[in-house]
Coordinates of C-alpha atoms and ligand atoms in Angstrom, one line a residue:
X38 CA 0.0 0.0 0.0
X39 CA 1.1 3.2 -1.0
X40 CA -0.9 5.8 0.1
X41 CA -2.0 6.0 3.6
X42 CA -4.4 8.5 5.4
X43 CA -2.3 10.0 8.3
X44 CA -4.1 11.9 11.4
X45 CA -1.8 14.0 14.2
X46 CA -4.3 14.6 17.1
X47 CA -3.2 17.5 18.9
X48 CA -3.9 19.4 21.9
X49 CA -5.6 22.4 20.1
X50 CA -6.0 20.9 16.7
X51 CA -6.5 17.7 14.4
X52 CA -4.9 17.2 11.1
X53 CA -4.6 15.1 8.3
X54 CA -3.9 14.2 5.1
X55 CA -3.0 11.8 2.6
X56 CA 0.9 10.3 2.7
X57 CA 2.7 8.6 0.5
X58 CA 4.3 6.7 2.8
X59 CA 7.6 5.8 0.2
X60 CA 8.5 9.7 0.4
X61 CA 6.8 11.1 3.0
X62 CA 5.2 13.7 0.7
X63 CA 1.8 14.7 1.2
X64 CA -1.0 13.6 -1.6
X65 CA -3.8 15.8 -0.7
X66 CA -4.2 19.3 1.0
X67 CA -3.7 19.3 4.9
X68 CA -7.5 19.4 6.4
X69 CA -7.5 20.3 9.5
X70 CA -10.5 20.5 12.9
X71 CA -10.1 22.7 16.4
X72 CA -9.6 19.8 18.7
X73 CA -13.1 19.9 20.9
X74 CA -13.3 21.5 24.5
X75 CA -13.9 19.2 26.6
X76 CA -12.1 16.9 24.4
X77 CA -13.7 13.5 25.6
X78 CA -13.6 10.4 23.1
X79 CA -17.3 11.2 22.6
X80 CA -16.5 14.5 21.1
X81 CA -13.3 13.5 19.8
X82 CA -14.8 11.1 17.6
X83 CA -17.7 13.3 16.4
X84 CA -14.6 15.5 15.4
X85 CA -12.2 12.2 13.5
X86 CA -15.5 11.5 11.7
X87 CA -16.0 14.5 10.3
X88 CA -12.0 15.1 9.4
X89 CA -12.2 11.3 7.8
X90 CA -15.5 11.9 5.6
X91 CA -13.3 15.2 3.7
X92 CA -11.2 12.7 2.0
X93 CA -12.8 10.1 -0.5
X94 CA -10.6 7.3 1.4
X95 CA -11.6 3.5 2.3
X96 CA -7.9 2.2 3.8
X97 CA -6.7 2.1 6.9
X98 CA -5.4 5.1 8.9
X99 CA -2.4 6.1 11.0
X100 CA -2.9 8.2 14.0
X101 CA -0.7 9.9 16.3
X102 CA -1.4 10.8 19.6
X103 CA -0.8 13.2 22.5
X104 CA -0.7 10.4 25.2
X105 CA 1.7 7.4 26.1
X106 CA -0.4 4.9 23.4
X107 CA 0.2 0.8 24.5
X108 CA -0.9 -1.3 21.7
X109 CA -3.9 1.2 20.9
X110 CA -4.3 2.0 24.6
X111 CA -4.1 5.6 26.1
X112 CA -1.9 4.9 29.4
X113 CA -1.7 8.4 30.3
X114 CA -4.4 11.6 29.5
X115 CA -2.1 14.5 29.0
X116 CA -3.2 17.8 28.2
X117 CA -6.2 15.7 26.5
X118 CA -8.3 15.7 29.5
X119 CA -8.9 12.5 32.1
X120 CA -11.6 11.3 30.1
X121 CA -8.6 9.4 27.6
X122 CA -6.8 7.9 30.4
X123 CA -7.6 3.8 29.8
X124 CA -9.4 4.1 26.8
X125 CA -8.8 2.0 23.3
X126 CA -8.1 4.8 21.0
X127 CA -8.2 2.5 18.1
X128 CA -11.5 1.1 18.7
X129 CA -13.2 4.3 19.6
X130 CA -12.5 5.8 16.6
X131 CA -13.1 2.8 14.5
X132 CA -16.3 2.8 15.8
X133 CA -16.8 6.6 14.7
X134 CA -15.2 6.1 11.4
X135 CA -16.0 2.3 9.9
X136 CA -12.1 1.9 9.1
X137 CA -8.7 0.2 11.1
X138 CA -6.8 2.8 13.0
X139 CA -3.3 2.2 14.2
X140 CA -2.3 4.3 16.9
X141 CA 1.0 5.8 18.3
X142 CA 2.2 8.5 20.4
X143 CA 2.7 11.8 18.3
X144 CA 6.4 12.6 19.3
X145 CA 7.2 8.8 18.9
X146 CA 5.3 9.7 15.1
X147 CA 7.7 12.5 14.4
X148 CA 10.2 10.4 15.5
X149 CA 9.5 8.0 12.8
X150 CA 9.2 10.3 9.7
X151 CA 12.1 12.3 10.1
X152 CA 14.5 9.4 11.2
X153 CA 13.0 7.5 8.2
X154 CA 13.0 10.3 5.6
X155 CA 13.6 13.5 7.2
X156 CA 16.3 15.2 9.3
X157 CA 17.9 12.2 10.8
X158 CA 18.5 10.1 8.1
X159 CA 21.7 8.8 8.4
X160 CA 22.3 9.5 12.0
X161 CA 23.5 7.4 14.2
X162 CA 23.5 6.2 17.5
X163 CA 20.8 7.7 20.0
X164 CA 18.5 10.6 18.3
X165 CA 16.0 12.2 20.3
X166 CA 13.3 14.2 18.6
X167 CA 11.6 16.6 20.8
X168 CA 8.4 18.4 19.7
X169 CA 7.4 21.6 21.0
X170 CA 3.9 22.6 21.0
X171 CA 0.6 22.2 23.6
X172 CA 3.2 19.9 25.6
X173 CA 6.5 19.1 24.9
X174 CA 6.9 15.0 23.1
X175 CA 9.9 13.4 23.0
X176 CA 10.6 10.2 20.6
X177 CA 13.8 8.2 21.0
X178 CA 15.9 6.1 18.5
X179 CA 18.6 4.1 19.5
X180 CA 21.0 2.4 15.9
X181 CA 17.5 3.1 14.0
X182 CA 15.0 1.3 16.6
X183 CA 11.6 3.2 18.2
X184 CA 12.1 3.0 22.0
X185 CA 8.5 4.1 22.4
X186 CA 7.0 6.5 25.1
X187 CA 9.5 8.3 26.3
X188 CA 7.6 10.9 28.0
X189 CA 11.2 14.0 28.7
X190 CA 8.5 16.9 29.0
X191 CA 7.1 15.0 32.0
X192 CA 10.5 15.3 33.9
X193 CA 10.6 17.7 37.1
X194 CA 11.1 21.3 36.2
X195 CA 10.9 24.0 38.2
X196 CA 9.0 24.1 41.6
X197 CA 8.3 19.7 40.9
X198 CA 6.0 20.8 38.1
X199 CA 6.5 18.9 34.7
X200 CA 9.0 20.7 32.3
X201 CA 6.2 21.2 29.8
X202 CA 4.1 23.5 32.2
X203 CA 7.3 25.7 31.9
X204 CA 9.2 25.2 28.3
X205 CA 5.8 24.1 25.9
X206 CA 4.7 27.0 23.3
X207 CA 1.4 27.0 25.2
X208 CA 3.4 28.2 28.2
X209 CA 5.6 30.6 25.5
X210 CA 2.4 31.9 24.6
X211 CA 0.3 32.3 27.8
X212 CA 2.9 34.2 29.7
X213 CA 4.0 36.1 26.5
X214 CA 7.5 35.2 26.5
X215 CA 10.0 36.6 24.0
X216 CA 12.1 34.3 22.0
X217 CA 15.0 34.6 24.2
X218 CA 13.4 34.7 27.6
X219 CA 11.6 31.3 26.1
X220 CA 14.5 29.9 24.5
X221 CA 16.5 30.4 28.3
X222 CA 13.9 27.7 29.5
X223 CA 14.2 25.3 26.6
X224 CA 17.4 25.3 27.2
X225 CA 17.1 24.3 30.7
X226 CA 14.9 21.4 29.3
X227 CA 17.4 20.4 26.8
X228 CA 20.1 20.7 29.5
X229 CA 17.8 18.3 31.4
X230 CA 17.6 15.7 28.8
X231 CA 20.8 15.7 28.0
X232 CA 22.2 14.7 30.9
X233 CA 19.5 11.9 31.6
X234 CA 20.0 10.4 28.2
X235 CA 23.3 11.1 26.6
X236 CA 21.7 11.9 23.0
X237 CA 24.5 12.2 20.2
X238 CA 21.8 14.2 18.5
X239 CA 18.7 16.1 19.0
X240 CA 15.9 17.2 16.2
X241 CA 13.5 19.8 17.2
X242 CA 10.0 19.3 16.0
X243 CA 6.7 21.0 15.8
X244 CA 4.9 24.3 14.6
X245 CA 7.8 26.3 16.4
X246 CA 10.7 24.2 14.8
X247 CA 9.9 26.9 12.0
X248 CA 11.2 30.0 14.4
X249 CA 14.4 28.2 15.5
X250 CA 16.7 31.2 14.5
X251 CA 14.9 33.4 16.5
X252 CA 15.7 31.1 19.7
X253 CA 18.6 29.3 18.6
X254 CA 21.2 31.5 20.4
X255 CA 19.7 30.6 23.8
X256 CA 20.9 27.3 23.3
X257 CA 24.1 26.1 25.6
X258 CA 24.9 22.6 24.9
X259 CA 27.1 21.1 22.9
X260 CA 25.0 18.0 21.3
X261 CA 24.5 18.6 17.9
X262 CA 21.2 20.1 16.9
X263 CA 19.1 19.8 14.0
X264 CA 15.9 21.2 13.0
X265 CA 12.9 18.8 11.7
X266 CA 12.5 18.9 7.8
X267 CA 8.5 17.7 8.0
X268 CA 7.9 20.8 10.9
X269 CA 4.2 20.8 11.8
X270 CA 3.8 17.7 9.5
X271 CA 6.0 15.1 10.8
X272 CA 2.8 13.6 13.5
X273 CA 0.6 12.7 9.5
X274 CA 3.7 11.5 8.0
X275 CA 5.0 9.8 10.6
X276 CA 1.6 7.9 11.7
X277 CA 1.1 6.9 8.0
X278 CA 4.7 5.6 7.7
X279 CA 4.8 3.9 10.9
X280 CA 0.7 2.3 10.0
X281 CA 2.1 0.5 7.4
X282 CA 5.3 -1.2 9.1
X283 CA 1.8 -2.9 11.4
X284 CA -0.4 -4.0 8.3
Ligands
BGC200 C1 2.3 13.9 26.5 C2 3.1 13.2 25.5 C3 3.0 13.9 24.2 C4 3.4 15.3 24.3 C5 3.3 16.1 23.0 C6 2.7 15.4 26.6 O1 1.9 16.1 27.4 O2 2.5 13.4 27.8 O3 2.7 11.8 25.4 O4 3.9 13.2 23.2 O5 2.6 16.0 25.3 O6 2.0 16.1 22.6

């Protein structure tokens, strides 16, 4: 199968598109739904069933998720809501749509596309994708092996709180941070991760990936960084990619 329908379910939005998973390119237009407040798997799949019907599409779909995702099974509810937390995303959405999902996290989703066709193709050794939006994901690859649901933005920032409460763009934005005064506590987080996991590399993912100059010289360590080459679309390409290596 070539062409796969991807879906990144976000904290404020829900995308998708059609991949071709061989590339990585995208076949159709992005579409694109306001995730719904309070976004419970009732409304949620009111919302995948209307995304799903704007694309004339029968096959099965890859979706990406912003929770730790077990074999189609939402371990944790994030910035989702509590609703999530023990529910079969696959099946709930099935239900709402008539066709297979295959589920993942979304950072572990970004991982995939750019280590398979984006920005760490040909790296080696241990990559860690972080992506920065509502929360912050992380997605680990060790000599070109998934360690799924690593969960970095949950690590103890300031005052015990999770990092992500501190160094997300929804924090960026809500306490209207300037690129520097921001970029001072993504450091912190990279900082943070660094030393826990001993990366040789990091890509930086997500909507803000696009702004990295503005931010860039707040950053003070010395692994190697590299910016994502699918931005805001690596969750779709990622979860279509990864859907087929399950069929
Ligand atoms: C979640 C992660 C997710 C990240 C990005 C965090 O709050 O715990 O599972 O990857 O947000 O959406």
């Amino acid at each position: 199968m070539k062409e796969i329908l991807g879906i990144d379910v976000g904290g404020t939005g829900i995308k998708a598109a059609l991949v071709d998973v061989e590339s990585g390119a995208l076949q159709t237009d992005r579409h694109r739904v306001e995730t719904p407040r309070p976004a419970t798997p009732d409304t949620m799949s009111e919302a995948i069933r209307q995304l799903v019907g704007e694309f004339d599409y029968k096959g099965p779909v890859g979706c990406c998720f912003p929770t730790i995702v077990v074999d189609g099974h939402a371990r944790s509810a994030s910035n989702l809501g509590e609703a999530w937390r023990d529910v079969q995303i696959d099946h709930t959405f099935e239900r709402a749509t008539g066709l297979p999902f295959i589920v993942f996290n979304d950072a572990d989703a970004a991982a995939v596309a750019e280590m398979r066709l984006g920005a760490g193709r040909g790296l080696d050794g241990l990559v860690l994708t972080i992506t920065i939006g509502t929360g912050i994901g992380s997605g680990m690859f060790y000599k070109g092996q998934l360690i799924p649901n690593l969960e970095l933005g949950h690590m103890a920032g300031k005052d015990g709180e999770p990092f992500e409460a501190y160094a997300s763009n929804r924090a960026r934005k809500a306490e209207e941070l300037s690129w520097l005064e921001w970029g001072d506590r993504f450091d912190a987080f990279l900082k943070r991760a660094d030393r826990v996991c001993s990366p040789d590399h990091f890509i930086i993912g997500g909507g803000i990936s696009k702004k990295f100059e503005q931010f860039e010289n707040a950053l003070t360590i010395s692994t190697p960084i590299h910016v994502a080459k699918f931005l805001n679309n690596a969750g779709i390409i990622g979860a279509a990619v990864a859907a087929v290596q399950r069929l």
